[in-house]
mmCIF file with all atom_site columns, C-alpha atoms and ligand atoms in Angstrom:
data_model
loop_
_atom_site.group_PDB
_atom_site.id
_atom_site.type_symbol
_atom_site.label_atom_id
_atom_site.label_alt_id
_atom_site.label_comp_id
_atom_site.label_asym_id
_atom_site.label_entity_id
_atom_site.label_seq_id
_atom_site.pdbx_PDB_ins_code
_atom_site.Cartn_x
_atom_site.Cartn_y
_atom_site.Cartn_z
_atom_site.occupancy
_atom_site.B_iso_or_equiv
_atom_site.pdbx_formal_charge
_atom_site.auth_seq_id
_atom_site.auth_comp_id
_atom_site.auth_asym_id
_atom_site.auth_atom_id
_atom_site.pdbx_PDB_model_num
ATOM   1   C  CA  . UNK A 1 1   ? 21.447 198.435 -108.332 1.00 0.00 ? 1   UNK A CA  1
ATOM   2   C  CA  . UNK A 1 2   ? 19.304 201.408 -107.454 1.00 0.00 ? 2   UNK A CA  1
ATOM   3   C  CA  . UNK A 1 3   ? 19.458 201.519 -103.811 1.00 0.00 ? 3   UNK A CA  1
ATOM   4   C  CA  . UNK A 1 4   ? 18.393 204.421 -101.381 1.00 0.00 ? 4   UNK A CA  1
ATOM   5   C  CA  . UNK A 1 5   ? 21.892 204.838 -100.003 1.00 0.00 ? 5   UNK A CA  1
ATOM   6   C  CA  . UNK A 1 6   ? 25.193 204.213 -101.006 1.00 0.00 ? 6   UNK A CA  1
ATOM   7   C  CA  . UNK A 1 7   ? 28.465 202.329 -99.417  1.00 0.00 ? 7   UNK A CA  1
ATOM   8   C  CA  . UNK A 1 8   ? 31.235 204.723 -99.383  1.00 0.00 ? 8   UNK A CA  1
ATOM   9   C  CA  . UNK A 1 9   ? 33.825 202.122 -98.573  1.00 0.00 ? 9   UNK A CA  1
ATOM   10  C  CA  . UNK A 1 10  ? 35.523 200.474 -95.504  1.00 0.00 ? 10  UNK A CA  1
ATOM   11  C  CA  . UNK A 1 11  ? 35.472 203.132 -92.625  1.00 0.00 ? 11  UNK A CA  1
ATOM   12  C  CA  . UNK A 1 12  ? 37.140 201.214 -90.078  1.00 0.00 ? 12  UNK A CA  1
ATOM   13  C  CA  . UNK A 1 13  ? 38.418 197.730 -88.678  1.00 0.00 ? 13  UNK A CA  1
ATOM   14  C  CA  . UNK A 1 14  ? 37.634 197.335 -85.058  1.00 0.00 ? 14  UNK A CA  1
ATOM   15  C  CA  . UNK A 1 15  ? 40.243 195.376 -83.479  1.00 0.00 ? 15  UNK A CA  1
ATOM   16  C  CA  . UNK A 1 16  ? 39.947 193.615 -79.733  1.00 0.00 ? 16  UNK A CA  1
ATOM   17  C  CA  . UNK A 1 17  ? 43.450 192.731 -79.082  1.00 0.00 ? 17  UNK A CA  1
ATOM   18  C  CA  . UNK A 1 18  ? 44.458 190.921 -75.816  1.00 0.00 ? 18  UNK A CA  1
ATOM   19  C  CA  . UNK A 1 19  ? 47.000 193.304 -75.325  1.00 0.00 ? 19  UNK A CA  1
ATOM   20  C  CA  . UNK A 1 20  ? 46.019 197.104 -76.719  1.00 0.00 ? 20  UNK A CA  1
ATOM   21  C  CA  . UNK A 1 21  ? 49.231 198.594 -75.917  1.00 0.00 ? 21  UNK A CA  1
ATOM   22  C  CA  . UNK A 1 22  ? 51.353 196.184 -77.743  1.00 0.00 ? 22  UNK A CA  1
ATOM   23  C  CA  . UNK A 1 23  ? 49.072 196.656 -80.671  1.00 0.00 ? 23  UNK A CA  1
ATOM   24  C  CA  . UNK A 1 24  ? 49.356 200.249 -80.085  1.00 0.00 ? 24  UNK A CA  1
ATOM   25  C  CA  . UNK A 1 25  ? 53.108 200.008 -80.074  1.00 0.00 ? 25  UNK A CA  1
ATOM   26  C  CA  . UNK A 1 26  ? 53.255 198.050 -83.280  1.00 0.00 ? 26  UNK A CA  1
ATOM   27  C  CA  . UNK A 1 27  ? 51.034 200.546 -85.186  1.00 0.00 ? 27  UNK A CA  1
ATOM   28  C  CA  . UNK A 1 28  ? 53.381 203.321 -83.910  1.00 0.00 ? 28  UNK A CA  1
ATOM   29  C  CA  . UNK A 1 29  ? 56.439 201.387 -85.244  1.00 0.00 ? 29  UNK A CA  1
ATOM   30  C  CA  . UNK A 1 30  ? 54.655 201.508 -88.731  1.00 0.00 ? 30  UNK A CA  1
ATOM   31  C  CA  . UNK A 1 31  ? 54.434 205.179 -88.792  1.00 0.00 ? 31  UNK A CA  1
ATOM   32  C  CA  . UNK A 1 32  ? 50.817 205.291 -88.405  1.00 0.00 ? 32  UNK A CA  1
ATOM   33  C  CA  . UNK A 1 33  ? 49.231 207.971 -86.362  1.00 0.00 ? 33  UNK A CA  1
ATOM   34  C  CA  . UNK A 1 34  ? 46.544 207.923 -83.549  1.00 0.00 ? 34  UNK A CA  1
ATOM   35  C  CA  . UNK A 1 35  ? 43.570 210.037 -82.893  1.00 0.00 ? 35  UNK A CA  1
ATOM   36  C  CA  . UNK A 1 36  ? 43.090 210.898 -79.188  1.00 0.00 ? 36  UNK A CA  1
ATOM   37  C  CA  . UNK A 1 37  ? 41.447 208.008 -77.300  1.00 0.00 ? 37  UNK A CA  1
ATOM   38  C  CA  . UNK A 1 38  ? 37.897 208.378 -76.909  1.00 0.00 ? 38  UNK A CA  1
ATOM   39  C  CA  . UNK A 1 39  ? 35.178 206.629 -74.874  1.00 0.00 ? 39  UNK A CA  1
ATOM   40  C  CA  . UNK A 1 40  ? 32.363 205.248 -76.526  1.00 0.00 ? 40  UNK A CA  1
ATOM   41  C  CA  . UNK A 1 41  ? 29.532 204.953 -73.703  1.00 0.00 ? 41  UNK A CA  1
ATOM   42  C  CA  . UNK A 1 42  ? 26.972 203.255 -75.780  1.00 0.00 ? 42  UNK A CA  1
ATOM   43  C  CA  . UNK A 1 43  ? 29.595 200.479 -76.448  1.00 0.00 ? 43  UNK A CA  1
ATOM   44  C  CA  . UNK A 1 44  ? 31.461 200.510 -73.020  1.00 0.00 ? 44  UNK A CA  1
ATOM   45  C  CA  . UNK A 1 45  ? 34.845 200.906 -74.540  1.00 0.00 ? 45  UNK A CA  1
ATOM   46  C  CA  . UNK A 1 46  ? 37.605 203.140 -75.120  1.00 0.00 ? 46  UNK A CA  1
ATOM   47  C  CA  . UNK A 1 47  ? 38.513 203.426 -78.805  1.00 0.00 ? 47  UNK A CA  1
ATOM   48  C  CA  . UNK A 1 48  ? 41.755 204.537 -80.271  1.00 0.00 ? 48  UNK A CA  1
ATOM   49  C  CA  . UNK A 1 49  ? 41.789 204.885 -83.991  1.00 0.00 ? 49  UNK A CA  1
ATOM   50  C  CA  . UNK A 1 50  ? 44.838 204.594 -85.922  1.00 0.00 ? 50  UNK A CA  1
ATOM   51  C  CA  . UNK A 1 51  ? 44.958 206.076 -89.527  1.00 0.00 ? 51  UNK A CA  1
ATOM   52  C  CA  . UNK A 1 52  ? 45.929 203.023 -91.799  1.00 0.00 ? 52  UNK A CA  1
ATOM   53  C  CA  . UNK A 1 53  ? 48.207 205.084 -93.835  1.00 0.00 ? 53  UNK A CA  1
ATOM   54  C  CA  . UNK A 1 54  ? 51.359 207.021 -93.184  1.00 0.00 ? 54  UNK A CA  1
ATOM   55  C  CA  . UNK A 1 55  ? 50.549 209.544 -96.065  1.00 0.00 ? 55  UNK A CA  1
ATOM   56  C  CA  . UNK A 1 56  ? 47.229 211.144 -94.891  1.00 0.00 ? 56  UNK A CA  1
ATOM   57  C  CA  . UNK A 1 57  ? 46.826 212.458 -98.380  1.00 0.00 ? 57  UNK A CA  1
ATOM   58  C  CA  . UNK A 1 58  ? 43.594 210.758 -99.394  1.00 0.00 ? 58  UNK A CA  1
ATOM   59  C  CA  . UNK A 1 59  ? 40.730 208.927 -97.742  1.00 0.00 ? 59  UNK A CA  1
ATOM   60  C  CA  . UNK A 1 60  ? 41.647 206.123 -96.048  1.00 0.00 ? 60  UNK A CA  1
ATOM   61  C  CA  . UNK A 1 61  ? 40.359 203.294 -93.552  1.00 0.00 ? 61  UNK A CA  1
ATOM   62  C  CA  . UNK A 1 62  ? 40.919 203.410 -89.842  1.00 0.00 ? 62  UNK A CA  1
ATOM   63  C  CA  . UNK A 1 63  ? 42.181 200.748 -87.671  1.00 0.00 ? 63  UNK A CA  1
ATOM   64  C  CA  . UNK A 1 64  ? 40.215 200.902 -84.634  1.00 0.00 ? 64  UNK A CA  1
ATOM   65  C  CA  . UNK A 1 65  ? 41.551 199.437 -80.882  1.00 0.00 ? 65  UNK A CA  1
ATOM   66  C  CA  . UNK A 1 66  ? 38.740 198.648 -78.720  1.00 0.00 ? 66  UNK A CA  1
ATOM   67  C  CA  . UNK A 1 67  ? 39.326 198.347 -74.796  1.00 0.00 ? 67  UNK A CA  1
ATOM   68  C  CA  . UNK A 1 68  ? 36.380 197.465 -72.394  1.00 0.00 ? 68  UNK A CA  1
ATOM   69  C  CA  . UNK A 1 69  ? 35.612 199.880 -69.604  1.00 0.00 ? 69  UNK A CA  1
ATOM   70  C  CA  . UNK A 1 70  ? 33.371 197.374 -68.037  1.00 0.00 ? 70  UNK A CA  1
ATOM   71  C  CA  . UNK A 1 71  ? 32.828 193.530 -67.254  1.00 0.00 ? 71  UNK A CA  1
ATOM   72  C  CA  . UNK A 1 72  ? 29.571 193.734 -69.208  1.00 0.00 ? 72  UNK A CA  1
ATOM   73  C  CA  . UNK A 1 73  ? 31.073 195.509 -72.075  1.00 0.00 ? 73  UNK A CA  1
ATOM   74  C  CA  . UNK A 1 74  ? 30.684 193.490 -75.557  1.00 0.00 ? 74  UNK A CA  1
ATOM   75  C  CA  . UNK A 1 75  ? 34.328 193.640 -75.860  1.00 0.00 ? 75  UNK A CA  1
ATOM   76  C  CA  . UNK A 1 76  ? 34.763 192.039 -72.509  1.00 0.00 ? 76  UNK A CA  1
ATOM   77  C  CA  . UNK A 1 77  ? 32.497 189.227 -73.607  1.00 0.00 ? 77  UNK A CA  1
ATOM   78  C  CA  . UNK A 1 78  ? 34.580 188.865 -77.171  1.00 0.00 ? 78  UNK A CA  1
ATOM   79  C  CA  . UNK A 1 79  ? 37.874 188.620 -75.219  1.00 0.00 ? 79  UNK A CA  1
ATOM   80  C  CA  . UNK A 1 80  ? 36.651 186.084 -72.690  1.00 0.00 ? 80  UNK A CA  1
ATOM   81  C  CA  . UNK A 1 81  ? 35.786 183.734 -75.617  1.00 0.00 ? 81  UNK A CA  1
ATOM   82  C  CA  . UNK A 1 82  ? 38.956 184.026 -77.725  1.00 0.00 ? 82  UNK A CA  1
ATOM   83  C  CA  . UNK A 1 83  ? 42.457 185.411 -77.715  1.00 0.00 ? 83  UNK A CA  1
ATOM   84  C  CA  . UNK A 1 84  ? 41.559 188.819 -78.998  1.00 0.00 ? 84  UNK A CA  1
ATOM   85  C  CA  . UNK A 1 85  ? 41.130 189.655 -82.840  1.00 0.00 ? 85  UNK A CA  1
ATOM   86  C  CA  . UNK A 1 86  ? 39.291 191.249 -85.168  1.00 0.00 ? 86  UNK A CA  1
ATOM   87  C  CA  . UNK A 1 87  ? 36.087 192.463 -83.817  1.00 0.00 ? 87  UNK A CA  1
ATOM   88  C  CA  . UNK A 1 88  ? 33.800 194.132 -86.551  1.00 0.00 ? 88  UNK A CA  1
ATOM   89  C  CA  . UNK A 1 89  ? 34.198 195.535 -90.078  1.00 0.00 ? 89  UNK A CA  1
ATOM   90  C  CA  . UNK A 1 90  ? 32.761 199.250 -90.252  1.00 0.00 ? 90  UNK A CA  1
ATOM   91  C  CA  . UNK A 1 91  ? 31.157 200.242 -93.786  1.00 0.00 ? 91  UNK A CA  1
ATOM   92  C  CA  . UNK A 1 92  ? 30.464 203.752 -94.390  1.00 0.00 ? 92  UNK A CA  1
ATOM   93  C  CA  . UNK A 1 93  ? 27.257 204.737 -95.647  1.00 0.00 ? 93  UNK A CA  1
ATOM   94  C  CA  . UNK A 1 94  ? 25.950 207.872 -96.968  1.00 0.00 ? 94  UNK A CA  1
ATOM   95  C  CA  . UNK A 1 95  ? 22.464 207.763 -95.411  1.00 0.00 ? 95  UNK A CA  1
ATOM   96  C  CA  . UNK A 1 96  ? 22.323 205.380 -92.636  1.00 0.00 ? 96  UNK A CA  1
ATOM   97  C  CA  . UNK A 1 97  ? 18.599 205.832 -91.822  1.00 0.00 ? 97  UNK A CA  1
ATOM   98  C  CA  . UNK A 1 98  ? 17.870 205.008 -95.488  1.00 0.00 ? 98  UNK A CA  1
ATOM   99  C  CA  . UNK A 1 99  ? 20.027 201.852 -95.300  1.00 0.00 ? 99  UNK A CA  1
ATOM   100 C  CA  . UNK A 1 100 ? 18.689 200.658 -91.969  1.00 0.00 ? 100 UNK A CA  1
ATOM   101 C  CA  . UNK A 1 101 ? 15.135 200.965 -93.692  1.00 0.00 ? 101 UNK A CA  1
ATOM   102 C  CA  . UNK A 1 102 ? 16.012 199.347 -96.540  1.00 0.00 ? 102 UNK A CA  1
ATOM   103 C  CA  . UNK A 1 103 ? 17.883 196.433 -95.048  1.00 0.00 ? 103 UNK A CA  1
ATOM   104 C  CA  . UNK A 1 104 ? 15.132 196.063 -92.295  1.00 0.00 ? 104 UNK A CA  1
ATOM   105 C  CA  . UNK A 1 105 ? 12.564 195.694 -95.381  1.00 0.00 ? 105 UNK A CA  1
ATOM   106 C  CA  . UNK A 1 106 ? 14.776 192.675 -96.636  1.00 0.00 ? 106 UNK A CA  1
ATOM   107 C  CA  . UNK A 1 107 ? 14.388 190.960 -93.037  1.00 0.00 ? 107 UNK A CA  1
ATOM   108 C  CA  . UNK A 1 108 ? 17.809 191.923 -91.920  1.00 0.00 ? 108 UNK A CA  1
ATOM   109 C  CA  . UNK A 1 109 ? 17.954 192.682 -88.067  1.00 0.00 ? 109 UNK A CA  1
ATOM   110 C  CA  . UNK A 1 110 ? 19.984 195.175 -86.190  1.00 0.00 ? 110 UNK A CA  1
ATOM   111 C  CA  . UNK A 1 111 ? 21.457 195.089 -82.605  1.00 0.00 ? 111 UNK A CA  1
ATOM   112 C  CA  . UNK A 1 112 ? 19.974 198.382 -81.837  1.00 0.00 ? 112 UNK A CA  1
ATOM   113 C  CA  . UNK A 1 113 ? 16.753 200.051 -82.711  1.00 0.00 ? 113 UNK A CA  1
ATOM   114 C  CA  . UNK A 1 114 ? 18.010 203.158 -84.065  1.00 0.00 ? 114 UNK A CA  1
ATOM   115 C  CA  . UNK A 1 115 ? 21.831 204.391 -84.741  1.00 0.00 ? 115 UNK A CA  1
ATOM   116 C  CA  . UNK A 1 116 ? 23.495 205.534 -81.994  1.00 0.00 ? 116 UNK A CA  1
ATOM   117 C  CA  . UNK A 1 117 ? 26.514 208.054 -81.402  1.00 0.00 ? 117 UNK A CA  1
ATOM   118 C  CA  . UNK A 1 118 ? 29.820 206.453 -82.368  1.00 0.00 ? 118 UNK A CA  1
ATOM   119 C  CA  . UNK A 1 119 ? 33.187 207.854 -82.012  1.00 0.00 ? 119 UNK A CA  1
ATOM   120 C  CA  . UNK A 1 120 ? 34.021 211.241 -83.341  1.00 0.00 ? 120 UNK A CA  1
ATOM   121 C  CA  . UNK A 1 121 ? 30.641 212.346 -84.205  1.00 0.00 ? 121 UNK A CA  1
ATOM   122 C  CA  . UNK A 1 122 ? 29.610 209.426 -86.081  1.00 0.00 ? 122 UNK A CA  1
ATOM   123 C  CA  . UNK A 1 123 ? 26.388 207.739 -86.119  1.00 0.00 ? 123 UNK A CA  1
ATOM   124 C  CA  . UNK A 1 124 ? 26.513 203.865 -86.114  1.00 0.00 ? 124 UNK A CA  1
ATOM   125 C  CA  . UNK A 1 125 ? 24.468 200.701 -86.066  1.00 0.00 ? 125 UNK A CA  1
ATOM   126 C  CA  . UNK A 1 126 ? 25.463 197.145 -85.932  1.00 0.00 ? 126 UNK A CA  1
ATOM   127 C  CA  . UNK A 1 127 ? 23.775 194.479 -88.202  1.00 0.00 ? 127 UNK A CA  1
ATOM   128 C  CA  . UNK A 1 128 ? 22.961 191.354 -86.341  1.00 0.00 ? 128 UNK A CA  1
ATOM   129 C  CA  . UNK A 1 129 ? 25.659 188.905 -86.983  1.00 0.00 ? 129 UNK A CA  1
ATOM   130 C  CA  . UNK A 1 130 ? 23.099 186.098 -87.891  1.00 0.00 ? 130 UNK A CA  1
ATOM   131 C  CA  . UNK A 1 131 ? 21.967 188.103 -90.866  1.00 0.00 ? 131 UNK A CA  1
ATOM   132 C  CA  . UNK A 1 132 ? 25.704 188.492 -91.946  1.00 0.00 ? 132 UNK A CA  1
ATOM   133 C  CA  . UNK A 1 133 ? 27.073 184.908 -91.938  1.00 0.00 ? 133 UNK A CA  1
ATOM   134 C  CA  . UNK A 1 134 ? 28.301 185.265 -88.207  1.00 0.00 ? 134 UNK A CA  1
ATOM   135 C  CA  . UNK A 1 135 ? 30.302 188.372 -88.825  1.00 0.00 ? 135 UNK A CA  1
ATOM   136 C  CA  . UNK A 1 136 ? 29.705 191.676 -86.792  1.00 0.00 ? 136 UNK A CA  1
ATOM   137 C  CA  . UNK A 1 137 ? 29.113 194.459 -89.552  1.00 0.00 ? 137 UNK A CA  1
ATOM   138 C  CA  . UNK A 1 138 ? 28.765 197.985 -88.461  1.00 0.00 ? 138 UNK A CA  1
ATOM   139 C  CA  . UNK A 1 139 ? 27.170 200.945 -90.639  1.00 0.00 ? 139 UNK A CA  1
ATOM   140 C  CA  . UNK A 1 140 ? 28.941 203.961 -90.007  1.00 0.00 ? 140 UNK A CA  1
ATOM   141 C  CA  . UNK A 1 141 ? 27.687 207.677 -91.284  1.00 0.00 ? 141 UNK A CA  1
ATOM   142 C  CA  . UNK A 1 142 ? 30.102 210.671 -90.640  1.00 0.00 ? 142 UNK A CA  1
ATOM   143 C  CA  . UNK A 1 143 ? 28.610 213.581 -88.734  1.00 0.00 ? 143 UNK A CA  1
HETATM 144 CO CO1 . CO  B 2 .   ? 33.363 200.695 -84.982  1.00 0.00 ? 1   CO  B CO1 1
#
């Protein structure tokens, strides 16, 4: 298909564990290294991204541990409704604005008007779960 953007792969999987320190310990036991934790103000979370490979030799996905920084964070709501789990799947796109315009034209809704700042200089936007079978899908463009 000739689309005005390309999906480059799975950028990260967003995880909302009940006990983030236990998940971080487990990932460390696997030999996975973490980036410095970063506050993402727009999402009211602190996120700690682990590289999902021990080799760091090729492009690879990240495992993003999300911790709420306030009671009205989307992650607080998520954790109050279940025991923790996989929160979202982030797909990398080469042109997030083109992707949003194209998908809006196909009646796909988003949780914000425009992309916002994600972690590590990325631009991100979330698709409304209603339009993705109840899943939360994030589109990410590298800065
Ligand atoms: Co994310």
